[in-house]
Each structure stands twice: as structure tokens, then as C-alpha cells.
């Protein structure tokens, strides 16, 4: 799961990488995905490439990922440094690639009802069911603070 | 942000700073030391129409409120936005859910053509620029009714931008003056709806029904050009009418097809905009204006008392009638927007750019949709004014009340009476009765045919105006009888016999010589007395105008 998250950091355009990059906000390339990036850029320590504790905590809450220890954080820092090499490419005046599908046609489906009516099947996936409803806890359960944290994974 | 600073609120409403019962707490923490008047009355925001100023402004003790809206309208379609499961209001829980809606692995979104058409039509009706290329994004947050952990929306490049919505507020003492306003539309985007959570506090659990998950929504973002609850409510009502006329959404707030979030801030004119709060859970047309006004008042009070406004999300509590901070919000949400990797850009065409030989099922032509747009409410109202010579505010009322326009048109079809008469009867008498008993047009005991027949009788001068009102009352109460029956039962017909009337006039004049003398002396009110006397003699079955004519004829002879 960690490996997958790591790949996502690399692949995700602008938003994911720039969060921890040394140079905050290259001009003109800020896409809409830069909302989180803009905020992150201020937080990460620029020069050393180290990722601050608050950032790690924030990430854990956002993605429900358990870093599990300093090795994981170090791995993330190395991954970010690796991805930073992208900055060596001059992309002035080049339209960002948002999707490798951008040349494909978006298929339009006609407005007919062809699916559904499988409540029984779907409910089998749920640990708890009450009268054909899925059962969930009463609200989002807040993660404990970083100090008090036990290995807590939510798959 | 180009929100006009001196935007005075809806006329005829006063921004009273503090409620009466909160008297002494009103501390004078005057912000940037200036002419503190010390009197509470001076801290009210004058909400006068831009047209007529009543009282002179009192300098710095004014507040201007700024209201922006985000409106989510459920698209009226057979199937959902990205899957083929059905869209239906009431159904057994989780029965209208496909594997994609339940976010089972291995499923992919497939865009519904009807939803795109709905978005384009709405954009065109709201004077928007339609983006020929728009993109889909993922907005991530965790909640039990969002099984995928993200919502597919259009954050970067929505399908329509920069439009406008025109609406009219009625001002003045009798709400007879119509002021036209416009609110700019920032964008319209397609997005998915989430499922429904039913909170079971007793057993400390939440029950999740995914029937609504994945239904297509149109999010219409209105710029903060409004300044009070009434303007916001009117704009929302107009948007509702437009969506219903287009057929893109049924926009029924009671069924959750139209949901409104408001962004509200206050500031002193001339100063920069204040911190805004977001008020969610505004799902009732009735409480929309109230909630917004409450929040504006709350913010003004808070600032006047030296406090500050937090940039937070609040919810409107219908029972308490106030806004409360929403729990479950730990700091600012970080949605981690990323482009939706499974969907290519959405491309739209117009007649000029339509690729030759393209499959018509796979392309959407904006020009074609524009030609097929149905009549919008503003056009309908204009036509009513032209065709029937009614006042603009009447056309507003006719369209605002559900079913009233149809009722009016049905009456017009069957009656020979003048449109002005029909308008007056429908808007005053009929609507008055409905409102009194809190009924919808569909629940009216009086049918259009019955009213048409009654108006015909009135038009033929078979009955007087007063008698007609009585007949209407009886129609309302009894329901089954026809106007003609009621007239004959209650003997309300006007006297048709000229001779008998002449004799009565003569007799009355002879019985009251002093009044006649008064009249001859030139007292104008004496004639009314005479008319009244004759009417009494006829048991109110004679038309006053006819009586007057007859009396004058006899007097002059």
C-alpha cells in the first residue's frame, strides 16, 4: 500500500509533487490541482528536502496512510527528490498533459437504465447491515495525535 | 472580487443590529475610532431601494452584507451521471445502485449524454460561455456516504462559465414596484451526488443508502452579488423556474433536488470584504431567506461587539431558527484535487466545428441545443404582459405560484371576460383564498371552469360585483354546485327589469325629500346616500352604476 501511494505521488501532476518541492510554486503552471500544493509548499522545509512532522501528520489524516516510522518518511523524501528532477525540463509555453487519454474520444452513453437492482449482492460485502442499509460509524472518527498513535490502518 | 460595495439590501427591510432582548450586551467597541453615536438605532443598515432614498445615511454605522450562493440541482435524467442505474426518488434502500456506484474495484465511469445536454442547456439559458473543452477531476474526502472516497467533479475547467441570472424583487409598501437585478454566474459544473446518511444516534451508527450516490448534479455557482436573504431567495426561485422550464431539473427543494449553500460576509462600505462563513443545509425555500438574514445579523452583532468572524462552516438549525457551527470539521479541508484519470476531456461542438461524418449519438452540438431551448420564464412573463396588458408584478406572481399560470390560462380559455378582470380575480380573490387556507393551486376546490362561468355571469351583468364575491365564497365552500345554481338559489341575480327599478328610484326619492334637496343644492355625497337607499330597497340586487344613471336621469328630467 505504501508503494502504491508512493507511485501516486510521482505520477500525480503538479499537485502531489510540488507540495514538498524546494521551489514553491513555479509561475504560470499552477493548475487547479495546486490547491493543496500551494498550502503544502509553505510547510515543507525547502532547502534540506526534509518533510516536517506536521506535514506527515497532515498526510496521514488526508490519505489515511500510516507512515509507521522514520524509514517511511525517509523513503518519501527520497521519492520527492527523485521526482524533483522533473524540474530540469523546461516546460515554458508547453501545455500540461492532464491525461494520457486526452486524444481519446469521451464516450457518451445514452440515458437508459441498464443496471441496479442488486441490493442483496452489494450488501453481502458489508460487515454490518441493518434492513438493507449499510452500517457505518456515526461520523468520521478522528485520528489520534501523532504522539499517541498506534498502528492504525484503515483499508 | 468585483462585488459592488454599496449594495444596499432589499428595500423595506431594516438591518436591526440587535434583538430587543439582547439589550445591554451591546457594547460600543467601535472598530476604527470614529463618530460613535452610542445609539443603537444608528447601527442599522438602511436597506432602501437604489431608486428612492428615504432617510439620509448615517455615515460609518452602516453595514453591507455580501451573499454568494452555490446551488446544487439534481439533473432530471433516467440514469445516473456515470452509471446506468436508475434515478428515482423513493425506492427500497440500495436497490438503485450499480457496482460503479458502490465503488467496487474494476468499475469505470461512463458519461451520460443526457446529463451533458442538461448542463449545456442550463448554461445557454443562463447566458454562459460554454467551454468546448471541459475536464473532470476528483475531489477527495472521507465520508461514509461517499464509497469511493472521492467525488468526480469539474473543478479546473467546468462546462460553462461567466453567465448571468436576472431576477426581480418587488418593493414598496404594497410590493408593487418591480426592481430588476442581476447576479453573475461564475460557473456551472457537472458532478456526482453522494449517498444518503441516516443518523441513528440511539444506536450510535449511521445507515447508508447509496441510491442517490452517483446521480448527476449541476452545481451553479453565483457570484456574491446579492446582499440579503430576500434577494438570494428570489434568485433561487428564478433559477428553479428556469430549470423547470428547461426540464433539466425538477428543482424541488422538498425532495432534495435543489440544495443551496450560502457564503456570507459583512463589511462596512468602502472597506474590504469581511471574513465569510459558509452556511450549509439550506434545503427549504421558506427558510432560505431567514437563515441568510440570521447569519448576517449574527455577523454584524459579533463585529459590533468587538468579536471576529471565523472562516467556518455553519449549518442552519430549523428548530432553533439560527446557524450553528458544524462539528466534524477539523480545520480547513484539503481536497487533493487530481484530474480524473479515467475520463478524457469532454469536447463539445457547434455547427461550424462539427466533424463531418461523426456519429450523432457521440457528439453534442451546442447550436442545435440552443435552437431547441424551450421558452424561458422571463419570455413567458413578457408575453403575458404584452398579450393581456397585465402589470409586470402580476406576471411575476402568476409564474411564482405553482400551477397558477395554468389555472389562469384555463380560465381565460373558457371566459369572455376581460383579461384584466380575470387577472384581478385570479391574483386577488382566488389566490387570497388559497393563501388563507394554505392550499396549493392543485388543491383548490374551485375549478377553472367554475371561475370562468362566474366571470361570464359578471361580464353579462347578470350579477353584481358584490354578489359575485358571495358566489365565489359559496363555490369554495360547497365545491359541487355551479355558479348559476348558486345564483338562483341565493337569488343574487341583478334586477333586469328597468321599469321596476325606475319605480323604485322614484319611490325612494319621494320618501326622502331632504336628501333630494341636498343633492339639488349641490352636495355631491347626497347621491351616494340615495344610491345606497335604492340598493337597500332592491335587496342589493341592482347594479350601483345603473342606479346612479337612473337617478341622475330622473333628477334632471
XYZ file of C-alpha atoms in Angstrom, chain B residues 246-526:
281
model
C -35.900 23.686 -19.401
C -36.740 20.315 -17.937
C -33.149 19.885 -16.828
C -34.118 19.535 -13.199
C -37.363 19.325 -11.304
C -35.660 21.531 -8.727
C -37.990 20.507 -5.939
C -36.362 21.551 -2.693
C -38.599 19.364 -0.586
C -37.352 16.269 -2.401
C -33.769 17.354 -2.178
C -33.454 18.044 -5.889
C -32.270 21.570 -5.211
C -29.807 22.326 -2.427
C -28.308 25.672 -1.594
C -25.162 26.647 0.303
C -24.585 30.305 1.073
C -21.340 32.217 1.560
C -21.996 35.230 3.720
C -19.858 38.098 4.924
C -20.418 41.637 6.115
C -18.301 44.747 5.846
C -18.530 48.467 6.105
C -18.975 50.168 2.763
C -15.694 51.396 1.462
C -13.726 48.846 3.407
C -12.552 45.491 2.112
C -14.831 42.490 2.278
C -15.123 40.717 5.595
C -14.382 37.123 6.532
C -17.043 34.875 5.152
C -18.790 31.884 6.598
C -20.413 29.118 4.662
C -23.910 28.119 5.674
C -24.932 24.670 4.524
C -28.096 22.677 4.833
C -30.364 25.349 3.349
C -32.841 22.988 1.828
C -36.091 24.776 2.293
C -37.337 27.679 0.222
C -39.128 29.112 3.225
C -36.109 29.221 5.476
C -33.515 30.224 2.921
C -34.036 33.960 3.367
C -34.411 33.627 7.121
C -31.228 31.669 7.549
C -29.197 34.096 5.481
C -30.615 37.096 7.282
C -29.957 35.483 10.639
C -26.349 34.856 9.728
C -25.911 38.433 8.521
C -27.335 39.726 11.773
C -25.156 37.385 13.769
C -22.035 38.584 11.994
C -22.945 42.237 12.433
C -23.580 41.689 16.126
C -20.366 39.815 16.569
C -18.349 42.544 14.896
C -20.137 45.332 16.679
C -19.321 43.658 19.952
C -15.665 43.629 19.075
C -15.502 39.957 18.169
C -14.316 38.455 14.941
C -15.795 36.157 12.376
C -14.215 32.760 11.852
C -13.981 31.360 8.373
C -16.058 28.337 9.237
C -18.874 26.196 8.004
C -22.183 26.539 9.748
C -25.471 24.765 9.473
C -28.944 26.157 9.814
C -30.969 24.682 12.639
C -34.579 24.894 11.601
C -35.955 24.294 15.049
C -33.895 26.966 16.761
C -34.002 29.282 13.775
C -30.295 30.019 13.937
C -26.991 28.991 12.405
C -24.701 26.745 14.385
C -21.116 25.716 13.681
C -20.898 22.288 12.102
C -18.973 19.731 14.063
C -16.837 17.217 12.218
C -14.847 19.957 10.560
C -11.291 19.789 11.765
C -9.539 22.718 10.246
C -9.638 23.533 6.576
C -10.471 20.707 4.251
C -7.811 19.669 1.808
C -9.499 18.020 -1.137
C -6.356 16.949 -3.005
C -7.824 17.612 -6.437
C -6.404 15.461 -9.207
C -7.587 15.054 -12.789
C -9.922 12.097 -13.185
C -7.616 9.604 -14.860
C -10.411 7.508 -16.338
C -12.116 10.226 -18.353
C -10.731 12.077 -21.359
C -11.651 15.737 -21.810
C -15.260 16.415 -22.727
C -15.447 18.011 -26.136
C -18.468 19.889 -27.392
C -19.086 21.185 -30.877
C -21.112 23.785 -32.664
C -22.412 23.709 -36.216
C -19.197 25.175 -37.524
C -16.838 22.779 -35.825
C -18.900 19.607 -36.051
C -16.677 16.919 -37.581
C -18.096 15.544 -40.808
C -19.476 12.040 -40.679
C -19.478 11.967 -36.911
C -21.838 9.649 -35.124
C -24.639 11.968 -33.967
C -25.020 9.917 -30.824
C -21.427 10.641 -29.885
C -21.276 14.375 -30.491
C -23.106 17.241 -28.894
C -23.918 20.306 -30.976
C -24.310 23.421 -28.892
C -26.108 25.310 -31.658
C -28.657 22.565 -32.036
C -29.378 22.626 -28.314
C -29.696 26.388 -28.407
C -32.355 26.151 -31.099
C -34.261 23.597 -29.119
C -34.365 25.599 -25.895
C -37.919 25.883 -24.606
C -39.495 29.194 -23.603
C -37.867 30.680 -20.526
C -39.894 32.201 -17.670
C -38.796 35.743 -18.484
C -40.150 35.351 -22.003
C -43.394 33.851 -20.709
C -43.838 36.793 -18.369
C -43.147 39.273 -21.136
C -45.733 37.573 -23.322
C -48.317 37.764 -20.561
C -47.707 41.465 -20.185
C -47.993 42.023 -23.927
C -50.940 39.755 -24.525
C -53.081 40.579 -21.537
C -51.830 44.018 -20.637
C -51.096 42.980 -17.076
C -48.531 44.621 -14.855
C -45.084 43.020 -14.569
C -45.558 42.221 -10.903
C -48.709 40.288 -11.777
C -46.834 38.167 -14.248
C -44.257 37.543 -11.542
C -46.881 36.272 -9.145
C -48.541 34.151 -11.824
C -45.320 32.302 -12.525
C -44.131 32.120 -8.966
C -47.080 30.202 -7.668
C -47.015 26.572 -8.750
C -49.873 25.810 -11.116
C -51.286 29.318 -11.068
C -50.335 30.173 -14.622
C -52.066 27.077 -15.956
C -55.139 27.870 -13.880
C -55.197 31.398 -15.248
C -54.835 30.232 -18.817
C -57.606 27.692 -18.410
C -59.940 30.345 -17.083
C -59.030 32.626 -19.978
C -59.880 29.870 -22.422
C -63.438 29.489 -21.170
C -64.437 33.018 -20.355
C -65.435 36.050 -22.316
C -64.487 38.412 -19.518
C -61.711 40.938 -19.950
C -58.176 39.750 -19.170
C -57.771 42.472 -16.575
C -60.821 41.239 -14.735
C -59.610 37.657 -14.868
C -56.156 38.671 -13.665
C -57.616 40.577 -10.776
C -59.900 37.729 -9.739
C -57.184 35.102 -10.006
C -54.475 37.080 -8.248
C -56.568 38.719 -5.588
C -59.637 36.675 -4.789
C -58.575 33.173 -5.822
C -55.015 33.424 -4.584
C -56.218 35.141 -1.436
C -58.466 32.222 -0.558
C -55.686 29.752 -1.287
C -53.219 31.537 0.932
C -55.708 31.916 3.737
C -56.178 28.177 3.931
C -52.600 27.399 2.961
C -53.572 25.385 -0.097
C -51.762 24.757 -3.336
C -53.434 25.536 -6.644
C -53.857 21.824 -7.245
C -55.884 21.549 -4.040
C -58.311 24.304 -4.943
C -62.000 23.437 -4.564
C -62.835 25.870 -7.348
C -62.073 24.685 -10.867
C -61.034 26.975 -13.718
C -64.362 26.247 -15.452
C -66.319 27.315 -12.391
C -64.452 30.576 -12.130
C -64.819 31.120 -15.869
C -68.588 30.654 -15.615
C -68.775 33.043 -12.692
C -66.825 35.673 -14.579
C -69.112 35.241 -17.562
C -72.128 35.934 -15.377
C -70.383 39.020 -14.077
C -69.470 40.103 -17.564
C -73.055 39.776 -18.753
C -74.072 41.919 -15.816
C -76.307 39.131 -14.662
C -74.917 39.639 -11.165
C -73.214 42.464 -9.355
C -69.615 42.512 -8.185
C -70.606 42.043 -4.590
C -72.859 39.139 -5.498
C -70.051 37.544 -7.456
C -67.865 37.562 -4.371
C -70.604 35.843 -2.421
C -70.984 33.235 -5.141
C -67.251 32.623 -5.086
C -67.314 32.072 -1.359
C -70.111 29.582 -1.776
C -68.262 27.838 -4.605
C -65.255 27.499 -2.373
C -67.263 26.052 0.454
C -69.543 23.711 -1.412
C -67.434 22.717 -4.410
C -70.095 20.736 -6.220
C -72.517 23.392 -7.381
C -72.146 25.562 -10.428
C -72.210 29.355 -10.210
C -75.560 29.507 -11.984
C -77.076 27.201 -9.395
C -75.754 29.264 -6.528
C -77.017 32.474 -8.079
C -80.516 31.164 -8.450
C -80.507 29.509 -5.032
C -79.467 32.645 -3.261
C -81.446 34.918 -5.523
C -78.464 37.029 -6.325
C -79.450 37.953 -9.868
C -79.362 41.577 -10.771
C -82.633 43.180 -11.406
C -83.084 43.202 -15.129
C -86.431 44.894 -15.073
C -85.778 48.546 -15.941
C -89.272 49.708 -15.219
C -89.380 48.199 -11.750
C -86.071 49.832 -10.988
C -87.294 53.189 -12.224
C -90.308 52.925 -9.987
C -88.135 52.077 -7.016
C -85.905 55.063 -7.702
C -88.919 57.321 -7.927
C -90.366 55.912 -4.719
C -87.131 56.316 -2.830
C -86.754 59.894 -3.931
C -90.255 60.658 -2.802
C -89.621 59.083 0.570
C -86.510 61.088 1.213
C -87.127 64.620 0.027
C -84.409 66.146 2.203
C -81.754 64.084 0.510
C -83.054 65.160 -2.871
C -82.937 68.756 -1.759
C -79.379 68.299 -0.524
C -78.460 66.946 -3.886
C -80.083 69.793 -5.761
C -78.174 72.214 -3.578
C -75.033 70.681 -4.954
C -73.925 68.264 -2.235
C -72.141 65.532 -4.127
C -72.286 62.974 -1.371
C -76.037 63.034 -1.313
